mmCIF file with all atom_site columns, C-alpha atoms in Angstrom:
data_model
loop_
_atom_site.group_PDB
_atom_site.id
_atom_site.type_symbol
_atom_site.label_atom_id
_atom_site.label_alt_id
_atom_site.label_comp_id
_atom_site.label_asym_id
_atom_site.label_entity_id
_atom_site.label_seq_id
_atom_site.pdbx_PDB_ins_code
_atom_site.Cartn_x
_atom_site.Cartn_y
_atom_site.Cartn_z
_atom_site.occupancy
_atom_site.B_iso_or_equiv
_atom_site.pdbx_formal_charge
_atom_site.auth_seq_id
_atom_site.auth_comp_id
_atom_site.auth_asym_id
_atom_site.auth_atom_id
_atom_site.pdbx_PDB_model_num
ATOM 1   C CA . UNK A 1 1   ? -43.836 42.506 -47.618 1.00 54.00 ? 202 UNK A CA 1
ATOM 2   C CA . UNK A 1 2   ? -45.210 43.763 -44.470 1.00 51.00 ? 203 UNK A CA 1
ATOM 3   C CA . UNK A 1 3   ? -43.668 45.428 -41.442 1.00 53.00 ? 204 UNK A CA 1
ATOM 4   C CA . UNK A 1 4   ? -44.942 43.236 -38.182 1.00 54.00 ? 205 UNK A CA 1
ATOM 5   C CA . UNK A 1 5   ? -47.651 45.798 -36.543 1.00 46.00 ? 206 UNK A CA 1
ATOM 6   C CA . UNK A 1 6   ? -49.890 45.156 -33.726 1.00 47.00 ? 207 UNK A CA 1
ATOM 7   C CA . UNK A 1 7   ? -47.726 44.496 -30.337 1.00 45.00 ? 208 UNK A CA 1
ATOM 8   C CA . UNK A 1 8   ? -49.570 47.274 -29.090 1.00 43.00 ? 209 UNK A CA 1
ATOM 9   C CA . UNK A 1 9   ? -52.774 45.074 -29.647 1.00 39.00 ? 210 UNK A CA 1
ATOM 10  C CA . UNK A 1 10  ? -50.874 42.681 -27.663 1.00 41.00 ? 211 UNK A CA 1
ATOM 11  C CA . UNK A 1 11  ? -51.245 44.621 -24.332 1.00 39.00 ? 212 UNK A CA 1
ATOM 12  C CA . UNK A 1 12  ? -54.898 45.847 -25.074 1.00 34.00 ? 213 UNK A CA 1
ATOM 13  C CA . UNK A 1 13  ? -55.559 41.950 -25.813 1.00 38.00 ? 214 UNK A CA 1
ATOM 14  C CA . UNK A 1 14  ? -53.433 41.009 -22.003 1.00 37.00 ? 215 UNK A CA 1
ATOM 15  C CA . UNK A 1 15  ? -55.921 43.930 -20.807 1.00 33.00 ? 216 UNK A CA 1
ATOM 16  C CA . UNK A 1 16  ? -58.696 43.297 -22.090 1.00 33.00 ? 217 UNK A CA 1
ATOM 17  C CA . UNK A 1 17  ? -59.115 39.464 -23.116 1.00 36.00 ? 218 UNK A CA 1
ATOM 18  C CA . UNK A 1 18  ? -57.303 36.746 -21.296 1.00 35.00 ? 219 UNK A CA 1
ATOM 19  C CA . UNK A 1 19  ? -54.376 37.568 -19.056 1.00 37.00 ? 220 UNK A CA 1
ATOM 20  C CA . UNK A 1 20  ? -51.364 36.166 -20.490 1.00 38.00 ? 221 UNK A CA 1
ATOM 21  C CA . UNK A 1 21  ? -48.740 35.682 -17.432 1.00 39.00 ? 222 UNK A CA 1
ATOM 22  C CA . UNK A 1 22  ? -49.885 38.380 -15.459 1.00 39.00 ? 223 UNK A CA 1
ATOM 23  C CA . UNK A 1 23  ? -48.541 37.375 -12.435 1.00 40.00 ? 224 UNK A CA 1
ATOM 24  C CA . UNK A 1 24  ? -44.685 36.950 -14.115 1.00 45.00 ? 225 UNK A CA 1
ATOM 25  C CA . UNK A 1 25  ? -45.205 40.078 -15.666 1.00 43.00 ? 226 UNK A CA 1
ATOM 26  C CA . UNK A 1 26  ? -44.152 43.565 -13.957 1.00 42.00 ? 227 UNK A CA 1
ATOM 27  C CA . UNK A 1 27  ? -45.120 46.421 -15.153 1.00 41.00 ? 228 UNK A CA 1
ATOM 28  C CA . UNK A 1 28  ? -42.451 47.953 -17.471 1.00 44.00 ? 229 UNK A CA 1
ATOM 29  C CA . UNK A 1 29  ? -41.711 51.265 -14.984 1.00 44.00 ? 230 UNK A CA 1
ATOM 30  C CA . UNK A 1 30  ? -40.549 48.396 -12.310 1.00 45.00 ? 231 UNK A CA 1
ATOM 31  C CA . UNK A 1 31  ? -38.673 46.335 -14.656 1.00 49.00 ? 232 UNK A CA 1
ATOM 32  C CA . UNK A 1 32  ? -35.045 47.952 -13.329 1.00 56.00 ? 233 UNK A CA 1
ATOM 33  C CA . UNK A 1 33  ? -35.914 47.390 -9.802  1.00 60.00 ? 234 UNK A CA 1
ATOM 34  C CA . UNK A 1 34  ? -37.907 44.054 -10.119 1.00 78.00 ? 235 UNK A CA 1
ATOM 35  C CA . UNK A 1 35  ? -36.922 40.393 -11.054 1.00 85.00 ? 236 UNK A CA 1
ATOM 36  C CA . UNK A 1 36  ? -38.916 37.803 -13.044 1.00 85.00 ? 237 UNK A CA 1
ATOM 37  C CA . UNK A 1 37  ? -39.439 34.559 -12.256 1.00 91.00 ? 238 UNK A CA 1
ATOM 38  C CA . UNK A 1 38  ? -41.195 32.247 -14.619 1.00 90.00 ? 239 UNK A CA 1
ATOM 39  C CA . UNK A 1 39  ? -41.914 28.539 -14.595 1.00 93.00 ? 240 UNK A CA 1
ATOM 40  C CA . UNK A 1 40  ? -43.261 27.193 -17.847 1.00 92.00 ? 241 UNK A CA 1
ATOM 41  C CA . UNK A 1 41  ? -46.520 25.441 -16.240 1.00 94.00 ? 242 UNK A CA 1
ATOM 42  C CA . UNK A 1 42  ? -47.510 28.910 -14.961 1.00 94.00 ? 243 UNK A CA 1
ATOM 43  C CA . UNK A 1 43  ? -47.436 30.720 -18.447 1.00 95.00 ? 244 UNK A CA 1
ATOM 44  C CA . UNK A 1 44  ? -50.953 32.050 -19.673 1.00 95.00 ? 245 UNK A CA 1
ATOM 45  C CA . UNK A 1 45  ? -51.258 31.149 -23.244 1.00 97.00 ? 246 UNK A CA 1
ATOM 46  C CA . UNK A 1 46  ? -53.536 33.240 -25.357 1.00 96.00 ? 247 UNK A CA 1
ATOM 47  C CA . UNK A 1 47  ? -54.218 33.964 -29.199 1.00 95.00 ? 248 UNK A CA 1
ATOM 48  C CA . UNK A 1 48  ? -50.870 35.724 -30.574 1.00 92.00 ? 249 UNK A CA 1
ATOM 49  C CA . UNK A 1 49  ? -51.350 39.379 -32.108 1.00 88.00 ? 250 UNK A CA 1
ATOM 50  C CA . UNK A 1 50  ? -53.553 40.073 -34.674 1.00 87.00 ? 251 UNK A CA 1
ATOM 51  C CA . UNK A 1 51  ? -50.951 40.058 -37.502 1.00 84.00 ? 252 UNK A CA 1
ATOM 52  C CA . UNK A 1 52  ? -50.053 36.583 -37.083 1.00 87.00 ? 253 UNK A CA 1
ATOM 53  C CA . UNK A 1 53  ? -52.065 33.755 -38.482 1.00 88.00 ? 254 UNK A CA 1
ATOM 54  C CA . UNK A 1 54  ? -54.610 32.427 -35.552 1.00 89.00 ? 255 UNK A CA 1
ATOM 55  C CA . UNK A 1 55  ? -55.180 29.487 -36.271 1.00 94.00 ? 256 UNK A CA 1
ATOM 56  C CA . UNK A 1 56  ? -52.301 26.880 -35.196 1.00 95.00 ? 257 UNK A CA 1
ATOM 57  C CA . UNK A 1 57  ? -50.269 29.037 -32.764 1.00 97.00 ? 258 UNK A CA 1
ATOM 58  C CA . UNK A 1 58  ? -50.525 30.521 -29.050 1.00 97.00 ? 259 UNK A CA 1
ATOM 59  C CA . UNK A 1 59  ? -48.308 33.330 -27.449 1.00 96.00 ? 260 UNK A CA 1
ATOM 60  C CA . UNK A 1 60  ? -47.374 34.305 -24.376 1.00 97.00 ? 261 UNK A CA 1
ATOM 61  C CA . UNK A 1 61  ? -46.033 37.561 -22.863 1.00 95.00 ? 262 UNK A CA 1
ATOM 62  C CA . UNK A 1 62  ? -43.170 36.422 -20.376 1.00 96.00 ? 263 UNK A CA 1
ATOM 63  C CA . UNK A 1 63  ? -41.951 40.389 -19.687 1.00 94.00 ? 264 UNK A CA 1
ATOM 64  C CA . UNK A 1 64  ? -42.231 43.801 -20.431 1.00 93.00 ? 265 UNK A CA 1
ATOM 65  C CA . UNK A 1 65  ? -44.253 45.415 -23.284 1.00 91.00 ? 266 UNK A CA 1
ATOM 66  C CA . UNK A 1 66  ? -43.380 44.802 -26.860 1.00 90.00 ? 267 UNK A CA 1
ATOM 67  C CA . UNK A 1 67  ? -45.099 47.952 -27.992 1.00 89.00 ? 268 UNK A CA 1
ATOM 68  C CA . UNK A 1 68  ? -43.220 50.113 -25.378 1.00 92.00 ? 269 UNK A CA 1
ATOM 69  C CA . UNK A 1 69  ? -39.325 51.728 -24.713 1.00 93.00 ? 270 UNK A CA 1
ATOM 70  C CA . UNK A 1 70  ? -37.509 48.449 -22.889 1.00 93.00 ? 271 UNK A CA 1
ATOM 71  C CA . UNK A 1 71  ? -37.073 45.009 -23.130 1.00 95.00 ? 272 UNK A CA 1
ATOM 72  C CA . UNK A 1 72  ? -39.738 42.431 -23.810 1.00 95.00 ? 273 UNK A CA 1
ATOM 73  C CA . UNK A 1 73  ? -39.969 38.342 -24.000 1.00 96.00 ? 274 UNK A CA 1
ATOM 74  C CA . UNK A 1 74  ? -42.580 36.623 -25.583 1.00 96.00 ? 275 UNK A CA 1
ATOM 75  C CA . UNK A 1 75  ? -43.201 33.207 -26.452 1.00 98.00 ? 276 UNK A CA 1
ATOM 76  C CA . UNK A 1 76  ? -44.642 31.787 -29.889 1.00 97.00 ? 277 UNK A CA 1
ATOM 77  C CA . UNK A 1 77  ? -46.244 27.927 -30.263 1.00 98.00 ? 278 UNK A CA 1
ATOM 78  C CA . UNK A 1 78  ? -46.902 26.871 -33.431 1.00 98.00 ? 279 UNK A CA 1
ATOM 79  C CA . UNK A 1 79  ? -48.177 23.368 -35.298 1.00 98.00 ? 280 UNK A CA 1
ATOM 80  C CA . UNK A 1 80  ? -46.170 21.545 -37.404 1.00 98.00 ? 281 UNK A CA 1
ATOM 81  C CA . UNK A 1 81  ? -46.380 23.435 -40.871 1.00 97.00 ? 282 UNK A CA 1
ATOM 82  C CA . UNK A 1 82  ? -47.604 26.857 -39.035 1.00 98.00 ? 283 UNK A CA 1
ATOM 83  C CA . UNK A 1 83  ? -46.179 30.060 -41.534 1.00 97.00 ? 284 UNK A CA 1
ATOM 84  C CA . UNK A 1 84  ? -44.736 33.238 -40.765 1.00 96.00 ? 285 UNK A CA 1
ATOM 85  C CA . UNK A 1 85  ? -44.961 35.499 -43.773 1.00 95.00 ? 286 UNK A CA 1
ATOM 86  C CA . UNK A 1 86  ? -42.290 38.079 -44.630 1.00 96.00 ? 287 UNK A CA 1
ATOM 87  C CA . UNK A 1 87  ? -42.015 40.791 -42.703 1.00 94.00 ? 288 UNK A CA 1
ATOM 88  C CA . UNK A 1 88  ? -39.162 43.389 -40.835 1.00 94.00 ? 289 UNK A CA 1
ATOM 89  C CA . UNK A 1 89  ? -38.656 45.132 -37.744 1.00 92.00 ? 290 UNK A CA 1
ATOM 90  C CA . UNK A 1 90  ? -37.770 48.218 -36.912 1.00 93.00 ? 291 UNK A CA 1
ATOM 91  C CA . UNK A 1 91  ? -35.648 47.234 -33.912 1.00 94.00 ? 292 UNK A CA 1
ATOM 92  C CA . UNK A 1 92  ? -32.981 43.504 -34.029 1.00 96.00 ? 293 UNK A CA 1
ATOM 93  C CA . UNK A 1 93  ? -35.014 40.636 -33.154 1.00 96.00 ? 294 UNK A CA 1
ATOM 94  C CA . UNK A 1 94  ? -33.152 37.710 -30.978 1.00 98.00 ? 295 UNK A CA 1
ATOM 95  C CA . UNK A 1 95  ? -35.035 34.322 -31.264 1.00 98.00 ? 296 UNK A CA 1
ATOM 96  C CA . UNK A 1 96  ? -34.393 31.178 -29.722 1.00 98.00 ? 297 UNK A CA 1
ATOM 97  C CA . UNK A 1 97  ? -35.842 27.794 -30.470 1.00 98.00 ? 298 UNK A CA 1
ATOM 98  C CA . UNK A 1 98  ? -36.969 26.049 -27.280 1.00 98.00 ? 299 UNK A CA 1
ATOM 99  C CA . UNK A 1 99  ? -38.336 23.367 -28.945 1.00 98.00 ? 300 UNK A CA 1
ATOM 100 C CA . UNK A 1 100 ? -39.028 21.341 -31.906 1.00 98.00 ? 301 UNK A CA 1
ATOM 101 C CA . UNK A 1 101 ? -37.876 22.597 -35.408 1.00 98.00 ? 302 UNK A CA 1
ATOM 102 C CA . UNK A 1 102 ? -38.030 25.983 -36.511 1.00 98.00 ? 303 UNK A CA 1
ATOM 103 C CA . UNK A 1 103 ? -36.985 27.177 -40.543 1.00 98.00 ? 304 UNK A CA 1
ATOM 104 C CA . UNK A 1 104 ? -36.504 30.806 -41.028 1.00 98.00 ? 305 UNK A CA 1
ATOM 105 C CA . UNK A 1 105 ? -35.706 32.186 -44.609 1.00 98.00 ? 306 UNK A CA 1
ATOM 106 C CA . UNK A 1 106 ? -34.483 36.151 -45.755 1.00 97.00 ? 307 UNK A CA 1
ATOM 107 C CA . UNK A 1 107 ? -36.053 37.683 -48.081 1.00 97.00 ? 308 UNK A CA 1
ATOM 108 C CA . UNK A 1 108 ? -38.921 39.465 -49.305 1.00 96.00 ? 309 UNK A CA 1
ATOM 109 C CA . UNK A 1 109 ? -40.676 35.923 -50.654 1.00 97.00 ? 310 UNK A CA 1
ATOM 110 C CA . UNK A 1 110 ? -41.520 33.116 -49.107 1.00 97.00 ? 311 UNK A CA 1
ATOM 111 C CA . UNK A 1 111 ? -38.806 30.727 -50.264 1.00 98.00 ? 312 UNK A CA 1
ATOM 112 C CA . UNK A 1 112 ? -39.276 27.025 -48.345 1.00 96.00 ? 313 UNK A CA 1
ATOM 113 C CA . UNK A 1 113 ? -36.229 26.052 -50.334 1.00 97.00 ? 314 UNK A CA 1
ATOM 114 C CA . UNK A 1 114 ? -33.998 28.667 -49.159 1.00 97.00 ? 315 UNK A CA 1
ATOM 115 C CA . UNK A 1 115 ? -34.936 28.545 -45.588 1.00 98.00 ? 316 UNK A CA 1
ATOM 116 C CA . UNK A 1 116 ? -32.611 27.166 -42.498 1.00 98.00 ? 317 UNK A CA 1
ATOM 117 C CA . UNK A 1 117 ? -33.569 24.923 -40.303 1.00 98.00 ? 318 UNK A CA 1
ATOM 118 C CA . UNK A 1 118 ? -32.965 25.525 -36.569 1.00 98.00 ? 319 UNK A CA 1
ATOM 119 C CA . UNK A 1 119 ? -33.558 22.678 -33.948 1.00 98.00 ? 320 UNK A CA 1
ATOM 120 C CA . UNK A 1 120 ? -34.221 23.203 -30.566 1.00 98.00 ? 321 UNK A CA 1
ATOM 121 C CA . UNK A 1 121 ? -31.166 25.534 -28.532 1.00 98.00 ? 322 UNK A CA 1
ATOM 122 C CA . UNK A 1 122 ? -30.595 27.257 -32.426 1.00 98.00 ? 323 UNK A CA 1
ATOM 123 C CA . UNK A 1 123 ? -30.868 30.602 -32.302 1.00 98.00 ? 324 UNK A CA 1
ATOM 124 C CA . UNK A 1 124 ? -30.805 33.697 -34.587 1.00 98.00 ? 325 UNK A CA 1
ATOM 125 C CA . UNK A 1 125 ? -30.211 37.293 -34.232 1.00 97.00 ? 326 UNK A CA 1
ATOM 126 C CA . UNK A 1 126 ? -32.145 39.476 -36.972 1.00 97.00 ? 327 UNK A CA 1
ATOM 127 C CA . UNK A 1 127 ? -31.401 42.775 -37.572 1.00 97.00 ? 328 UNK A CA 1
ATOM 128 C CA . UNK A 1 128 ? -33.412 45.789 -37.670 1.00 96.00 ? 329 UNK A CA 1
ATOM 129 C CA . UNK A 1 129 ? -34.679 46.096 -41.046 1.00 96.00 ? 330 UNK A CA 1
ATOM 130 C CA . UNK A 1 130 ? -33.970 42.524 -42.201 1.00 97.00 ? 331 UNK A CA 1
ATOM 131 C CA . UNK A 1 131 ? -36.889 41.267 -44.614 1.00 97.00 ? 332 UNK A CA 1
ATOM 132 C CA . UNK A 1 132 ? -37.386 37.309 -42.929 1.00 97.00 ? 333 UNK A CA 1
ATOM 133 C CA . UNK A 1 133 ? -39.790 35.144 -42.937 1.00 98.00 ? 334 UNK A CA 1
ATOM 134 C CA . UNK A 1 134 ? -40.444 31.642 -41.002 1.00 98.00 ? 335 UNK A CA 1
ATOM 135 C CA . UNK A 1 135 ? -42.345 28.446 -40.314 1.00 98.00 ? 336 UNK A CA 1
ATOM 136 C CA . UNK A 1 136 ? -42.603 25.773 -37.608 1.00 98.00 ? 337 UNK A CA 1
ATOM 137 C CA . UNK A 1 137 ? -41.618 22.838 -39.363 1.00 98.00 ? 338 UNK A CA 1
ATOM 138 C CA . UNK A 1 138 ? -42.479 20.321 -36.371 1.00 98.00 ? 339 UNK A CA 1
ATOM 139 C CA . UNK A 1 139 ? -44.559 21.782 -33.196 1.00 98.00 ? 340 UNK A CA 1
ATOM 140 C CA . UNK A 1 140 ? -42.430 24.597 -31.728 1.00 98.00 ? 341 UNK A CA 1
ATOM 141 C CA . UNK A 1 141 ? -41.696 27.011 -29.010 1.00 98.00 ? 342 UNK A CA 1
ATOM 142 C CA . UNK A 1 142 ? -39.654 29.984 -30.245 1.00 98.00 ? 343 UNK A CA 1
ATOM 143 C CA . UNK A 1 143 ? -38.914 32.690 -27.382 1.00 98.00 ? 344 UNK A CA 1
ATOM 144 C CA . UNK A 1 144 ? -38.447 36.753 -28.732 1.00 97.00 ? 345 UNK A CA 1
ATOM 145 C CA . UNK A 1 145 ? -36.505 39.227 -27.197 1.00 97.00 ? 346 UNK A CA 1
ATOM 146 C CA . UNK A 1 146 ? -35.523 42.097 -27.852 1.00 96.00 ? 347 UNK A CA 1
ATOM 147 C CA . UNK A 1 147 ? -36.081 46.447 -26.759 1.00 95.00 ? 348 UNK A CA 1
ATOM 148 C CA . UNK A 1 148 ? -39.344 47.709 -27.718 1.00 90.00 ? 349 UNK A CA 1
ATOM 149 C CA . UNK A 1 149 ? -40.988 49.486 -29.199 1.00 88.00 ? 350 UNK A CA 1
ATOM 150 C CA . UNK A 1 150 ? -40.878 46.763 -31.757 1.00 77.00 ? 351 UNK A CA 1
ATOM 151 C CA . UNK A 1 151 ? -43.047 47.982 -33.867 1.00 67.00 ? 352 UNK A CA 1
#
């Protein structure tokens, strides 16, 4: 069981490696004062953090800063078959499916068998603290949101 770590390497990666949506993305001070306008062709895909699994899945940062006070959005694309091992948060995590299939379990193991499947509109609310788990079980877009710092 691990607690998700590393959304701070997400903004140090957006700094420092390849911009992901910089241009939909205001800084987190202006976020009360500024809107955010994003079309999907425009989003900047990258490598997700470092605590996911690299290989088979993408992110994007649509707003804010998930390792700061406020709201954040970010985007996840995964393969077909792509795993997210347990883990928890220590702030509620909101996802929505945007497309494709998406399973999510609770728990501390990785039960396929005991997982949910949510198609493409599903969504889930998970609770600070909640031990979860997930995979993509056709290619899918998930979008996060939630208040930071969620980590």
């Amino acid at each position: 069981m691990r607690k998700i770590l590393g959304w701070g390497a997400v903004a140090l990666v957006t700094m420092v490696g390849t911009p992901i949506a910089q241009e939909a993305t205001p800084h987190a001070a202006n976020m009360a004062s500024s809107h955010v306008l994003v079309n999907a062709a425009d989003l900047k895909w990258g490598p997700p953090p470092p605590v996911f699994e690299q290989k088979g899945s993408s992110f994007a940062l649509i707003s804010g800063d998930p390792s700061q006070a406020g709201l954040y959005v970010v985007r996840l694309k995964m393969a077909a078959g792509y795993r997210i091992a347990p883990h928890w948060h220590p702030t509620d995590e909101h996802v929505t499916v945007l497309s494709g299939t998406f399973s999510i379990g609770m728990g501390e193991t990785f039960d396929k068998s005991a997982m949910k499947d949510l198609p493409a509109g599903g969504y889930v609310l998970l609770p600070a603290d909640m031990r979860h788990y997930a995979m993509a079980k056709t290619a899918s877009v998930v979008q996060v949101h939630g208040m930071g710092p969620f980590m």
